[in-house]
PDB file of C-alpha atoms in Angstrom:
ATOM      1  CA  UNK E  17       0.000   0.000   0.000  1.00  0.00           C
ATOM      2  CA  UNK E  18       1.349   3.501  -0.992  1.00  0.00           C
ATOM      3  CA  UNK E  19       0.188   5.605   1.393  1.00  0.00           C
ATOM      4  CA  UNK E  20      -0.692   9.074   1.723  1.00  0.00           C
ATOM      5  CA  UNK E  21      -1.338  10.795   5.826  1.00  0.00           C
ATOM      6  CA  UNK E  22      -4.054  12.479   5.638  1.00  0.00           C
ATOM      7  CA  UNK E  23      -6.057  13.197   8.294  1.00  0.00           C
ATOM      8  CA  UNK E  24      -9.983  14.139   8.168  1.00  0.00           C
ATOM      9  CA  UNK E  25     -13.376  13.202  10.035  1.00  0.00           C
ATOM     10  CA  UNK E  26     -16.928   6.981  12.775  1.00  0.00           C
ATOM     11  CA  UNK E  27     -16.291   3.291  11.258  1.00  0.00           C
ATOM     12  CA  UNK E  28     -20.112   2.349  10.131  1.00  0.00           C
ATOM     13  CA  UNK E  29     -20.503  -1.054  10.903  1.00  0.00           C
ATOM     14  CA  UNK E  30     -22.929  -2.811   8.516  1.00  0.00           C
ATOM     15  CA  UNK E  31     -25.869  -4.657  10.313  1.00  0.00           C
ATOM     16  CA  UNK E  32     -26.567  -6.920   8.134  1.00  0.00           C
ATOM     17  CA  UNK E  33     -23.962  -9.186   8.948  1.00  0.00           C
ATOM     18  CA  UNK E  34     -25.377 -11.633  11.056  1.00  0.00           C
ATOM     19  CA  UNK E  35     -25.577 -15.376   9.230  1.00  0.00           C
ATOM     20  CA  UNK E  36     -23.040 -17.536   8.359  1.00  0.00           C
ATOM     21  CA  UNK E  37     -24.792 -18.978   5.285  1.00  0.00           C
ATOM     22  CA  UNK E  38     -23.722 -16.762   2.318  1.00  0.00           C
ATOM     23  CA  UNK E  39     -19.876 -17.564   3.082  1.00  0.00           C
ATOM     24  CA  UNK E  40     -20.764 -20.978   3.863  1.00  0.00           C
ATOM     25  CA  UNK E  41     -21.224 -21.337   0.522  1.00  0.00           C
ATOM     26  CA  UNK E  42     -17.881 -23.034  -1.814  1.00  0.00           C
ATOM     27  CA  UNK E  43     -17.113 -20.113  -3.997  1.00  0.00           C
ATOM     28  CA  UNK E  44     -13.395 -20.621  -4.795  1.00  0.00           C
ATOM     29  CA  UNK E  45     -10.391 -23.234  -3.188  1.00  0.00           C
ATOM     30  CA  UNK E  46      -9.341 -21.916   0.147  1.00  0.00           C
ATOM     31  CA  UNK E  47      -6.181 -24.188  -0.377  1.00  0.00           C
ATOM     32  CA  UNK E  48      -5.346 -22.281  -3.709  1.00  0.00           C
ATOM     33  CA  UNK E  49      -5.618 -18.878  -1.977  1.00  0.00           C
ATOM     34  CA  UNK E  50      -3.657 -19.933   0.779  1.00  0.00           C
ATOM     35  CA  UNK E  51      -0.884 -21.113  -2.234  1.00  0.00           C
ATOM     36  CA  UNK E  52      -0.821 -18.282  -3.951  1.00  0.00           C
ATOM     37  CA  UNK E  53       0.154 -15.803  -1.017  1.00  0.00           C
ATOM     38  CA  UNK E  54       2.585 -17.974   0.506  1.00  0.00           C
ATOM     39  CA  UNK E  55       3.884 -18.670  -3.155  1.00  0.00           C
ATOM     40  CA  UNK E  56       4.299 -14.592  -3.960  1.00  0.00           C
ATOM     41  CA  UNK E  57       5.607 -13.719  -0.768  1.00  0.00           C
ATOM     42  CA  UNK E  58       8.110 -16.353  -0.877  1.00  0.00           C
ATOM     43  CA  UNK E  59      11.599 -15.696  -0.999  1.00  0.00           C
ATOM     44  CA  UNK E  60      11.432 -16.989  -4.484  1.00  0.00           C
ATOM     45  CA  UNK E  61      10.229 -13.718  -5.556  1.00  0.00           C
ATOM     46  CA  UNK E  62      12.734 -11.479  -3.750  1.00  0.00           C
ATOM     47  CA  UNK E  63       9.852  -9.095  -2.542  1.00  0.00           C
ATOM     48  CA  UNK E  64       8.915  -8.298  -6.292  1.00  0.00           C
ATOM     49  CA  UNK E  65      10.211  -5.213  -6.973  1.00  0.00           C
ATOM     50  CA  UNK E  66       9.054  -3.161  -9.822  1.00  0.00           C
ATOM     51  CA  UNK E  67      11.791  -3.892 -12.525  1.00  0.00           C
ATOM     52  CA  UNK E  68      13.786  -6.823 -10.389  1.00  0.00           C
ATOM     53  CA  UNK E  69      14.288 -10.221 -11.417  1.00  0.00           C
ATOM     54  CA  UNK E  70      11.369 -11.112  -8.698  1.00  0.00           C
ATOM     55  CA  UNK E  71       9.281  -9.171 -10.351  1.00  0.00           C
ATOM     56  CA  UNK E  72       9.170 -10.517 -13.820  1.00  0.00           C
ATOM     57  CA  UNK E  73       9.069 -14.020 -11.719  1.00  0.00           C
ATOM     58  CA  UNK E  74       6.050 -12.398 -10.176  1.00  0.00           C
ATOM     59  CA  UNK E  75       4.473 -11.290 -13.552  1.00  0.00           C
ATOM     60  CA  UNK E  76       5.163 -14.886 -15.339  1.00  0.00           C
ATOM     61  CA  UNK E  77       3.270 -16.397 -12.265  1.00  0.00           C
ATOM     62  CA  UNK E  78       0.181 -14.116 -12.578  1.00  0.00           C
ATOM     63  CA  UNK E  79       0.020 -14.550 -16.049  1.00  0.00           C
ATOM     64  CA  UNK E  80       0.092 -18.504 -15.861  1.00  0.00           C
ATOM     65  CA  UNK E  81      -2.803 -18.291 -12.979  1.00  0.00           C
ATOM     66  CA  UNK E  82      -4.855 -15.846 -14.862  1.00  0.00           C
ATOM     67  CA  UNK E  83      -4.439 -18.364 -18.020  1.00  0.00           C
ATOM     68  CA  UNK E  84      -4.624 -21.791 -16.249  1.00  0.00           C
ATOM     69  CA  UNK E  85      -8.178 -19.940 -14.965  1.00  0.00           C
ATOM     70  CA  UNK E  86      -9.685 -19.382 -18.639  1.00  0.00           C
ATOM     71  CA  UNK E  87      -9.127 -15.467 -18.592  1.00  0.00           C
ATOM     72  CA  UNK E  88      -8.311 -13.792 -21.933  1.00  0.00           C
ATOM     73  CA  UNK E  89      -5.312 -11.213 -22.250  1.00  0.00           C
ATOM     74  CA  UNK E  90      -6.969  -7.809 -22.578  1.00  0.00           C
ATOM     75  CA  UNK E  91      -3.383  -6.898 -24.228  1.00  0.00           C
ATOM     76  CA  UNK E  92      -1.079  -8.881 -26.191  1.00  0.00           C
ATOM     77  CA  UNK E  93      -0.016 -11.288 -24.012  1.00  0.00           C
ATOM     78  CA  UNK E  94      -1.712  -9.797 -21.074  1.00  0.00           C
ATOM     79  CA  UNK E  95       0.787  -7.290 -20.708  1.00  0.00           C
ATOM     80  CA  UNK E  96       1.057  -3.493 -20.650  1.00  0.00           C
ATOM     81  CA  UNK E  97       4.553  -2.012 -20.403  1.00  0.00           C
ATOM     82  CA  UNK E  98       5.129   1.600 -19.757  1.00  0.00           C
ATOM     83  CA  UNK E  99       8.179   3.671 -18.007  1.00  0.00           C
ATOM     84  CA  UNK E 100       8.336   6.383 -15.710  1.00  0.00           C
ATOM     85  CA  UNK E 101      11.354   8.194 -13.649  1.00  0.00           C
ATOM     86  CA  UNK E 102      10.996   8.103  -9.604  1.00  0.00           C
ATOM     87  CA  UNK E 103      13.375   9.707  -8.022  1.00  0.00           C
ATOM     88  CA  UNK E 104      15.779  10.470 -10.699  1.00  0.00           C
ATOM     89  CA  UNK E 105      15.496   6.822 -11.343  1.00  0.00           C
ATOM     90  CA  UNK E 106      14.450   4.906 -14.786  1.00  0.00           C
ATOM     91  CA  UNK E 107      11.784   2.262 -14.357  1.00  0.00           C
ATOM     92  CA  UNK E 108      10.229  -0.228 -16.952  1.00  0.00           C
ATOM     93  CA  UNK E 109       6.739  -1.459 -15.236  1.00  0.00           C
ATOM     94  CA  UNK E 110       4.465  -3.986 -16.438  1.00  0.00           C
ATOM     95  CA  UNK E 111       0.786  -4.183 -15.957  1.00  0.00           C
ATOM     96  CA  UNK E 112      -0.831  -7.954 -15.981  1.00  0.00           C
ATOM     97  CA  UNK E 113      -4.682  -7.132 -17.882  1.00  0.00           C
ATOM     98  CA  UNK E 114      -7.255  -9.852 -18.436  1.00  0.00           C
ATOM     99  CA  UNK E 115     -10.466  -9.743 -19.427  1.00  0.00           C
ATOM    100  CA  UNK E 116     -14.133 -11.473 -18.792  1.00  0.00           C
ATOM    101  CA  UNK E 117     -16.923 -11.013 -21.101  1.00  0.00           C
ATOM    102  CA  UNK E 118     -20.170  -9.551 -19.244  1.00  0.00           C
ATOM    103  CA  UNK E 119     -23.321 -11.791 -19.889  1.00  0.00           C
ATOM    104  CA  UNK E 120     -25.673  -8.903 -19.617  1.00  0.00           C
ATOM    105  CA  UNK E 121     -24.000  -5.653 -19.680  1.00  0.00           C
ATOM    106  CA  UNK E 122     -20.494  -6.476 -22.079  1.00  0.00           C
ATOM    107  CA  UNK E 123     -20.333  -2.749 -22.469  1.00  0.00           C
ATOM    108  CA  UNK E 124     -20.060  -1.797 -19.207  1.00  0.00           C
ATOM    109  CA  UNK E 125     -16.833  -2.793 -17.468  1.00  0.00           C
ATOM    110  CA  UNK E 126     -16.000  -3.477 -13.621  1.00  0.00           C
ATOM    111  CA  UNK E 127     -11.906  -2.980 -13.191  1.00  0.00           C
ATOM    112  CA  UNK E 128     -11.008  -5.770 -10.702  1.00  0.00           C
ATOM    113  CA  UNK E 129      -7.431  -4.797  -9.027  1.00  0.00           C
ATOM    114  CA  UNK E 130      -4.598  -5.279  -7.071  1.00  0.00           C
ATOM    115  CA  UNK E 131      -0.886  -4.158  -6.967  1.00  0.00           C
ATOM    116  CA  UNK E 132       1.747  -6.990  -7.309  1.00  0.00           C
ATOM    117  CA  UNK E 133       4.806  -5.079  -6.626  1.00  0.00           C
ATOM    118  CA  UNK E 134       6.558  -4.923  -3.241  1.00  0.00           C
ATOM    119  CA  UNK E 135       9.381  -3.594  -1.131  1.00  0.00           C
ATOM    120  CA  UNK E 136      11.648  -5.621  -2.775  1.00  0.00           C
ATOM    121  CA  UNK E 137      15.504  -6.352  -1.154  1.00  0.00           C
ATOM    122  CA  UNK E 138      16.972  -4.087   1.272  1.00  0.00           C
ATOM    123  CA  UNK E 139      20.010  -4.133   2.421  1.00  0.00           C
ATOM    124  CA  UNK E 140      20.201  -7.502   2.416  1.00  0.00           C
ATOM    125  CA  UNK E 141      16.731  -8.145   3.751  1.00  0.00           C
ATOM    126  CA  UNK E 142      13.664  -9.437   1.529  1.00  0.00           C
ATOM    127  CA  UNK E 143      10.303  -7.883   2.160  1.00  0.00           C
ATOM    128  CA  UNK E 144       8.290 -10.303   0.851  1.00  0.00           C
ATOM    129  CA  UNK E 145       4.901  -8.331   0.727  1.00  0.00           C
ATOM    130  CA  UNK E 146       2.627 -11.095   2.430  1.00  0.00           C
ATOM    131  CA  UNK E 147      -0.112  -9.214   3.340  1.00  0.00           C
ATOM    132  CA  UNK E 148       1.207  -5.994   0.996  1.00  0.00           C
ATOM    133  CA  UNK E 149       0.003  -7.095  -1.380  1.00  0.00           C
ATOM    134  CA  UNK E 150       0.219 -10.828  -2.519  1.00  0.00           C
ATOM    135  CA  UNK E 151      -2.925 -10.659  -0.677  1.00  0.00           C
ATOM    136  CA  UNK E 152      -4.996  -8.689  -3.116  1.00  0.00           C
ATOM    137  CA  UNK E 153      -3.312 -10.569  -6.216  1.00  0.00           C
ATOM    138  CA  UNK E 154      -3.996 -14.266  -4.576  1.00  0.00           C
ATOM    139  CA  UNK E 155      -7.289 -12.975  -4.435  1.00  0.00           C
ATOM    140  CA  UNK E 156      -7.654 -11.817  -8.238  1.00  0.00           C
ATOM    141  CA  UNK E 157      -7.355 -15.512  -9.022  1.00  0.00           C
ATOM    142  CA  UNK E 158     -10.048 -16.514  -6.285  1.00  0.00           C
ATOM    143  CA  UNK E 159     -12.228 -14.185  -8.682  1.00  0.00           C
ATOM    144  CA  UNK E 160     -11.021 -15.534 -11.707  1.00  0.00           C
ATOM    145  CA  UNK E 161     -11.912 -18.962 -10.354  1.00  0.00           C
ATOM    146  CA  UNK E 162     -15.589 -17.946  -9.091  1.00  0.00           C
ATOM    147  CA  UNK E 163     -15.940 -16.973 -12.436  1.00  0.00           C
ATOM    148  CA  UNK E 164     -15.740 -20.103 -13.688  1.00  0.00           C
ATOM    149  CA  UNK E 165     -19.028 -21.403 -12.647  1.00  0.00           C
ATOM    150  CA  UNK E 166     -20.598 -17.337 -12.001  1.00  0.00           C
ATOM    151  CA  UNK E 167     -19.924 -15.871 -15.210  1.00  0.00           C
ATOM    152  CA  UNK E 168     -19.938 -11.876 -14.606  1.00  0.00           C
ATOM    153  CA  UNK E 169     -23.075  -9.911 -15.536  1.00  0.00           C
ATOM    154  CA  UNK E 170     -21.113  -7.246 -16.334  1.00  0.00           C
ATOM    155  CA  UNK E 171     -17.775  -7.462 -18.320  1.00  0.00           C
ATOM    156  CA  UNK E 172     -14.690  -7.732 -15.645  1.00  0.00           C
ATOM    157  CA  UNK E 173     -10.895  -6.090 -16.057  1.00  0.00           C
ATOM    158  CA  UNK E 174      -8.624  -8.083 -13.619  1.00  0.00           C
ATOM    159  CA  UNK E 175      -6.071  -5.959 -13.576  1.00  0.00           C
ATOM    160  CA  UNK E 176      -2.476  -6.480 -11.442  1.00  0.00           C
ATOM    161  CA  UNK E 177      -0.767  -3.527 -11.372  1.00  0.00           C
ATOM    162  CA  UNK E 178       3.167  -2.529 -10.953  1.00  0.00           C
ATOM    163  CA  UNK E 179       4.818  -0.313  -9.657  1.00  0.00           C
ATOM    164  CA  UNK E 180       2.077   1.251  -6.819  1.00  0.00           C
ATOM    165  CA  UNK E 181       4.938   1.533  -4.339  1.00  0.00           C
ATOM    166  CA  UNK E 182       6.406   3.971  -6.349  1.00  0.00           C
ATOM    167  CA  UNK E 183       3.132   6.502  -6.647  1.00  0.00           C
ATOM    168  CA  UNK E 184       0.732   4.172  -8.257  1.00  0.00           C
ATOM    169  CA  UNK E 185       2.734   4.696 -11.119  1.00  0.00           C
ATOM    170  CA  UNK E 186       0.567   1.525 -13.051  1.00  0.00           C
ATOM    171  CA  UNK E 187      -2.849   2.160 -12.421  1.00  0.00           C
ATOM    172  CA  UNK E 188      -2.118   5.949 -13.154  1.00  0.00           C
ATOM    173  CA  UNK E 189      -0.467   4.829 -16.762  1.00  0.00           C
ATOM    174  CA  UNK E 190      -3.670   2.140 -17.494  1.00  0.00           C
ATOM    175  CA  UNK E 191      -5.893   5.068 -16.524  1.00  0.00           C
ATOM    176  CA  UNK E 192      -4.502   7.503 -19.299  1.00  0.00           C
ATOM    177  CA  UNK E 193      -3.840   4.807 -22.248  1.00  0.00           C
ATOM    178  CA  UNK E 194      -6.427   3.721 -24.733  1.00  0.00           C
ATOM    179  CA  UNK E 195      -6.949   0.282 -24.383  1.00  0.00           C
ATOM    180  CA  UNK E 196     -10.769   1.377 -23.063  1.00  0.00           C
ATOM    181  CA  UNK E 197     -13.089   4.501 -22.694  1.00  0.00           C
ATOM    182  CA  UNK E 198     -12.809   5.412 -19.234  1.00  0.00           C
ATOM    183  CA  UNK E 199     -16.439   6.297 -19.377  1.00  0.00           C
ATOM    184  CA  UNK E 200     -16.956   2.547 -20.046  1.00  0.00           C
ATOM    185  CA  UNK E 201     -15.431   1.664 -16.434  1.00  0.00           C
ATOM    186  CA  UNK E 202     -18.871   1.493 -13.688  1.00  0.00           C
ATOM    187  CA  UNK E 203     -16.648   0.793 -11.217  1.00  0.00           C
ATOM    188  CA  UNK E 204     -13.160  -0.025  -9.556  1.00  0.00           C
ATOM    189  CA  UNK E 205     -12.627  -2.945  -6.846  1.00  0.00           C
ATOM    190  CA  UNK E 206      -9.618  -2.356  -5.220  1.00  0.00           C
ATOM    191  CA  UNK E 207      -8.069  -5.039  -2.898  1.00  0.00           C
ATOM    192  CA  UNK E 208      -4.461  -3.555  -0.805  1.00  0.00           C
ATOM    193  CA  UNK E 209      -4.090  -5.470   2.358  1.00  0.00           C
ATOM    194  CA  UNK E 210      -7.132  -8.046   3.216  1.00  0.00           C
ATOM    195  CA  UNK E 211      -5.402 -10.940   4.218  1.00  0.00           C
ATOM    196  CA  UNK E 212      -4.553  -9.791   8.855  1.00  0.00           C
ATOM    197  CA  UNK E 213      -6.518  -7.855  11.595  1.00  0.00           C
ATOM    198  CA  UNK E 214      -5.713  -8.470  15.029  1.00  0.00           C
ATOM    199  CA  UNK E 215      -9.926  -7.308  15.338  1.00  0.00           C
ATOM    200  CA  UNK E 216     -11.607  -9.104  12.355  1.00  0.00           C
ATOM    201  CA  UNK E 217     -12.499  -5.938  10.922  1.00  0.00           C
ATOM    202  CA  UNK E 218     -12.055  -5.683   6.873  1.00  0.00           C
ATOM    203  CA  UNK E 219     -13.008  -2.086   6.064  1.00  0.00           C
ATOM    204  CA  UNK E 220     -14.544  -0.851   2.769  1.00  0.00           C
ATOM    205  CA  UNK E 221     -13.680   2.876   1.212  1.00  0.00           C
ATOM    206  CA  UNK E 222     -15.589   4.327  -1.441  1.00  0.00           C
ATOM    207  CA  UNK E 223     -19.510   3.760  -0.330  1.00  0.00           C
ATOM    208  CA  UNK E 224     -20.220   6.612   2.199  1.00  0.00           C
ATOM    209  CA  UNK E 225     -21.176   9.511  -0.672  1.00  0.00           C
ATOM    210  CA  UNK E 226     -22.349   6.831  -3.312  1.00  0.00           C
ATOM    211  CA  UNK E 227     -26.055   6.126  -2.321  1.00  0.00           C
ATOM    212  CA  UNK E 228     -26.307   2.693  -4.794  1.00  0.00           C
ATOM    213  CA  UNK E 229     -23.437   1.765  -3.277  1.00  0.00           C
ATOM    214  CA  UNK E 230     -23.482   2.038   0.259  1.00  0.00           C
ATOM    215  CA  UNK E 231     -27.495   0.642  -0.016  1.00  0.00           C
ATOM    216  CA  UNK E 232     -26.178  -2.349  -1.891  1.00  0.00           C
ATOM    217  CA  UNK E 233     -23.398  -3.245   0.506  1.00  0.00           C
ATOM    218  CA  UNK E 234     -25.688  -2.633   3.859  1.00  0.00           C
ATOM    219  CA  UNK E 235     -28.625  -4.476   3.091  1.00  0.00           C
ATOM    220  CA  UNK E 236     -26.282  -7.890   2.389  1.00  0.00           C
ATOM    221  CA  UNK E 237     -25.542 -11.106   4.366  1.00  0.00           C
ATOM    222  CA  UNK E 238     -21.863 -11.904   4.161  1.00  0.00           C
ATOM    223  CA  UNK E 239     -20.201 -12.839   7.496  1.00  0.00           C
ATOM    224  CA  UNK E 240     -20.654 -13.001  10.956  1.00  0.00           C
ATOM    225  CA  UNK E 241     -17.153 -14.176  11.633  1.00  0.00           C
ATOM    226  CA  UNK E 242     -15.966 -10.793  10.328  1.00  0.00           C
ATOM    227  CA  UNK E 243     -16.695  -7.227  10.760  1.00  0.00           C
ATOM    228  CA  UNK E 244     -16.997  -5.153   7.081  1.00  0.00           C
ATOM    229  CA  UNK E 245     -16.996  -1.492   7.960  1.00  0.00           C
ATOM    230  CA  UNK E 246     -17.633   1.421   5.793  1.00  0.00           C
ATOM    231  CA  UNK E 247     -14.585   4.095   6.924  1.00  0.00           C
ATOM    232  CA  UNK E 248     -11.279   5.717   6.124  1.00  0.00           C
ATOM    233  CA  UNK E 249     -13.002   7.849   3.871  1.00  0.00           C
ATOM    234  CA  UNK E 250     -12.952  11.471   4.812  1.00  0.00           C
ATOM    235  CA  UNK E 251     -15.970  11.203   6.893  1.00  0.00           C
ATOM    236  CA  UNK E 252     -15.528   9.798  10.408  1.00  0.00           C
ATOM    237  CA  UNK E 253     -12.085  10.784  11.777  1.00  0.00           C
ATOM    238  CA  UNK E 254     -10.094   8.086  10.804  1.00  0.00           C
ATOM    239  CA  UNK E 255      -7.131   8.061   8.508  1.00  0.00           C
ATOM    240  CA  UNK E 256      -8.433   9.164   4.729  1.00  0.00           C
ATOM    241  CA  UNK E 257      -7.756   6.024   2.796  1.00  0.00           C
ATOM    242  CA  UNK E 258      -9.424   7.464  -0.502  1.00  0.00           C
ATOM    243  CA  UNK E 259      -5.755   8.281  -2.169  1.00  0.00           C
ATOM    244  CA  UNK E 260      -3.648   5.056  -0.685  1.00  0.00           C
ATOM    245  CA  UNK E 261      -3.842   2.884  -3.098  1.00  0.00           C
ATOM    246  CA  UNK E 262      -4.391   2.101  -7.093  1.00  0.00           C
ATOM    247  CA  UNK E 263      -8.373   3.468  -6.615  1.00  0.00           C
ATOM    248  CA  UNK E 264      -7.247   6.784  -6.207  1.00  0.00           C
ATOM    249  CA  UNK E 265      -6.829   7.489  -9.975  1.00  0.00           C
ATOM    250  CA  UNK E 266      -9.956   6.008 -10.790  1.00  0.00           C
ATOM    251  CA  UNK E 267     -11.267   8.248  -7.541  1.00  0.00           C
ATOM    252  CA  UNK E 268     -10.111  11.509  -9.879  1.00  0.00           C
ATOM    253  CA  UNK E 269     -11.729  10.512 -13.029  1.00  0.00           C
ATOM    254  CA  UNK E 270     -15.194  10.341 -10.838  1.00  0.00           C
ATOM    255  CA  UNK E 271     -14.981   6.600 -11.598  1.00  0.00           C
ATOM    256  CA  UNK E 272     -16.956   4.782  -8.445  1.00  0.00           C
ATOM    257  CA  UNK E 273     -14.536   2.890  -6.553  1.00  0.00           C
ATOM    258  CA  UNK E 274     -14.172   0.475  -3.803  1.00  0.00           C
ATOM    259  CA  UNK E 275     -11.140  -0.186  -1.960  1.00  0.00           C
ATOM    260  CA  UNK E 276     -10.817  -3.135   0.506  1.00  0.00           C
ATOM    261  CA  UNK E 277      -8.270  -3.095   3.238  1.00  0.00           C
ATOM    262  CA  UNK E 278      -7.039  -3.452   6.612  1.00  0.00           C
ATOM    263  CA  UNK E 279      -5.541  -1.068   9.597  1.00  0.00           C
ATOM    264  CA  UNK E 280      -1.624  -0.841   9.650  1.00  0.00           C
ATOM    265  CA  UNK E 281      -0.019  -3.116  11.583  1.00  0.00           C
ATOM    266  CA  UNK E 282       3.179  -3.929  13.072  1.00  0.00           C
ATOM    267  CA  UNK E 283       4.705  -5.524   9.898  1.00  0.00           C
ATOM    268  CA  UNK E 284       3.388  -2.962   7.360  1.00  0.00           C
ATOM    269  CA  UNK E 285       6.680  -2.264   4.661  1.00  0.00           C
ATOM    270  CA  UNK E 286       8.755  -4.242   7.019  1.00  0.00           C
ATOM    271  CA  UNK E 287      10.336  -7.806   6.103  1.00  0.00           C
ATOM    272  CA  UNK E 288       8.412  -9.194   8.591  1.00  0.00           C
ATOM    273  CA  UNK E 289       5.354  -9.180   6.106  1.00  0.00           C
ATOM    274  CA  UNK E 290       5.573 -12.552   5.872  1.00  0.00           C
ATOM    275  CA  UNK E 291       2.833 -15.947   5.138  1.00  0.00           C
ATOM    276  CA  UNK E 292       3.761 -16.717   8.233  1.00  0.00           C
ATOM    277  CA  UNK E 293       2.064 -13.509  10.090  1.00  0.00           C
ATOM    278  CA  UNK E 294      -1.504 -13.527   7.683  1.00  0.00           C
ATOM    279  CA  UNK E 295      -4.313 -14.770  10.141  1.00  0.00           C
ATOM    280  CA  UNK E 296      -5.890 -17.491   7.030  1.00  0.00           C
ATOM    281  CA  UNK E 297      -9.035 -17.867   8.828  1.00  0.00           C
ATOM    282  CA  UNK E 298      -9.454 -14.284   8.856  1.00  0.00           C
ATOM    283  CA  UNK E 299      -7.864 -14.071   4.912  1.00  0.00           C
ATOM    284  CA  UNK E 300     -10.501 -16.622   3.196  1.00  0.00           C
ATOM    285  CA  UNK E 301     -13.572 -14.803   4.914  1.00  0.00           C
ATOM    286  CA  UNK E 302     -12.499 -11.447   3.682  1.00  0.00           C
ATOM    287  CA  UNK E 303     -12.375 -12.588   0.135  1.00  0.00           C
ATOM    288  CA  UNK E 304     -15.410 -14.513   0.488  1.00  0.00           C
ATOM    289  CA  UNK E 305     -17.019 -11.503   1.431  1.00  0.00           C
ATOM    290  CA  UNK E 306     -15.314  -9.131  -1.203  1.00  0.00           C
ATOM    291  CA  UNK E 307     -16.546 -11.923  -3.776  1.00  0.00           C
ATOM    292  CA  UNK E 308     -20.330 -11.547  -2.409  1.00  0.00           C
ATOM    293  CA  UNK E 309     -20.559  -7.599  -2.072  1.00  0.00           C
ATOM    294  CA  UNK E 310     -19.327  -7.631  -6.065  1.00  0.00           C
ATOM    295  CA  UNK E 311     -21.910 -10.561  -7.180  1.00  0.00           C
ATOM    296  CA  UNK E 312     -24.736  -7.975  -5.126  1.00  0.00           C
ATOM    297  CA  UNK E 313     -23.661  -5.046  -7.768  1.00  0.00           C
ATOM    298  CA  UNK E 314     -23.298  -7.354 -10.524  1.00  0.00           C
ATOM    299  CA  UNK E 315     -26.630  -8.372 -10.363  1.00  0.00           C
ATOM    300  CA  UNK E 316     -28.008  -4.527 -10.989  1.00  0.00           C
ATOM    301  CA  UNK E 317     -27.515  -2.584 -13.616  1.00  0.00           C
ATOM    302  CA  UNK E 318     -25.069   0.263 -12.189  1.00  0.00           C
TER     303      UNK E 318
END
């Protein structure tokens, strides 16, 4: 997560969650979640730096998954280079882009997305980017799989961007190419950090000034083993989350976003980010419940 202190004005805890029977239901392998993060925040991928040798290790793996998982390249080969300077430095990212072809509304697209890159190696030490962020990309394939046998209403961009630890430089760059009208995009789903919180509490940005979507999101039934609040958005005193991650851009163009996330904690941009400090219990209910606020939306016409 890139983030930005800023500092404005009460968590909203949504009501509705108070049965256990819509995550109950099998709507992805827990096991292959649990793979995936433990895979990309091995030491395998050397904390998958934008431009390092674990981060084109990173991008082959994504684009395997996102294959082996029946999801078309949006771009050639699913990939979207661009370069940008950071701090009088040179950098060549690379965007992973698939696509999903919406049943009832192709025209209309939903940008599913997480940032890939990480810390990468310092001085010596790999931060392997557990929680920040193999978390949100294991979790891209979790939708990819549901998918499968829930084909998307309307037509779905998973997109796993570089590069967001150096200023969201990846989601900025697929926001001003032309691959798609960004008057065609409904909405963003961002997911930065889902996968630990010492209080069960998965919080959702984006919904408190968006009427549809704070209605849709309050009157579901996701979890009662978690808490999904509506915060960190300017409104209630708590840390402004709406320009920390890869949403924000979409945020600007007055695209409708939703970011899911957790509080800092002890390990955030350290190397102690590691599989071994993700609560998994905790991890496979906050996708499950990511997975059933989208399929709510989906199932309207935004």
């Amino acid at each position: 997560m890139f983030k930005v202190f800023l500092f404005l004005l009460l968590a909203i805890p949504i009501g509705a969650f108070t049965q256990d029977k819509a995550c109950d239901t099998v709507l992805f392998s827990e096991t292959n979640l649990l793979k995936h993060i433990k895979s990309l925040s091995s030491d395998t991928f050397e904390g998958r730096r934008t431009g390092s040798q674990g981060g084109l290790k990173a991008q082959k793996y994504i684009i395997n998954q996102l294959y082996s998982l029946g999801v078309v390249p949006l771009v050639t080969d699913y990939k979207q280079p661009f370069r940008f300077i950071e701090k009088g430095k040179h950098y060549k990212g690379m965007n992973i882009l698939g696509f999903i072809k919406g049943t009832d509304f192709p025209d209309d697209y939903i940008v599913i997305s997480a940032h890939y890159d990480h810390e990468g190696v310092k001085q010596g030490e790999i931060f392997n980017g557990a929680d920040d962020n193999a978390s949100g990309v294991s979790a891209l394939f979790s939708f990819a799989e549901y998918f499968r046998s829930h084909p998307p209403k309307h037509s779905i961009i998973i997109a796993a961007f570089d590069a967001e630890e150096l200023g969201l430089q990846g989601s900025k760059y697929f926001l001003k190419s032309t691959i798609l009208n960004a008057k065609d995009v409904i909405l963003n789903i961002n997911m930065d950090m889902i996968s630990r919180s010492d209080d069960n509490e998965l919080y959702v940005v984006g919904a408190s000034d968006n009427k549809m979507l704070k209605a849709t999101i309050q009157g579901g039934m996701y979890s009662s083993k978690i808490k999904l609040l509506i915060g960190h958005d300017g409104y209630d005193g708590l840390e402004n989350w709406i320009y920390s991650s890869d949403h924000a851009g979409f945020y600007k163009k007055g695209i409708p976003f939703l970011y899911f996330g957790v509080e800092d904690h002890e390990d955030y941009h350290e190397p102690t980010d590691t599989f071994e400090n993700i609560h998994p219990e905790f991890y496979i209910e906050a996708v499950k419940t990511i997975i059933l606020v989208f399929n709510r939306i989906d199932n309207r016409k935004i």
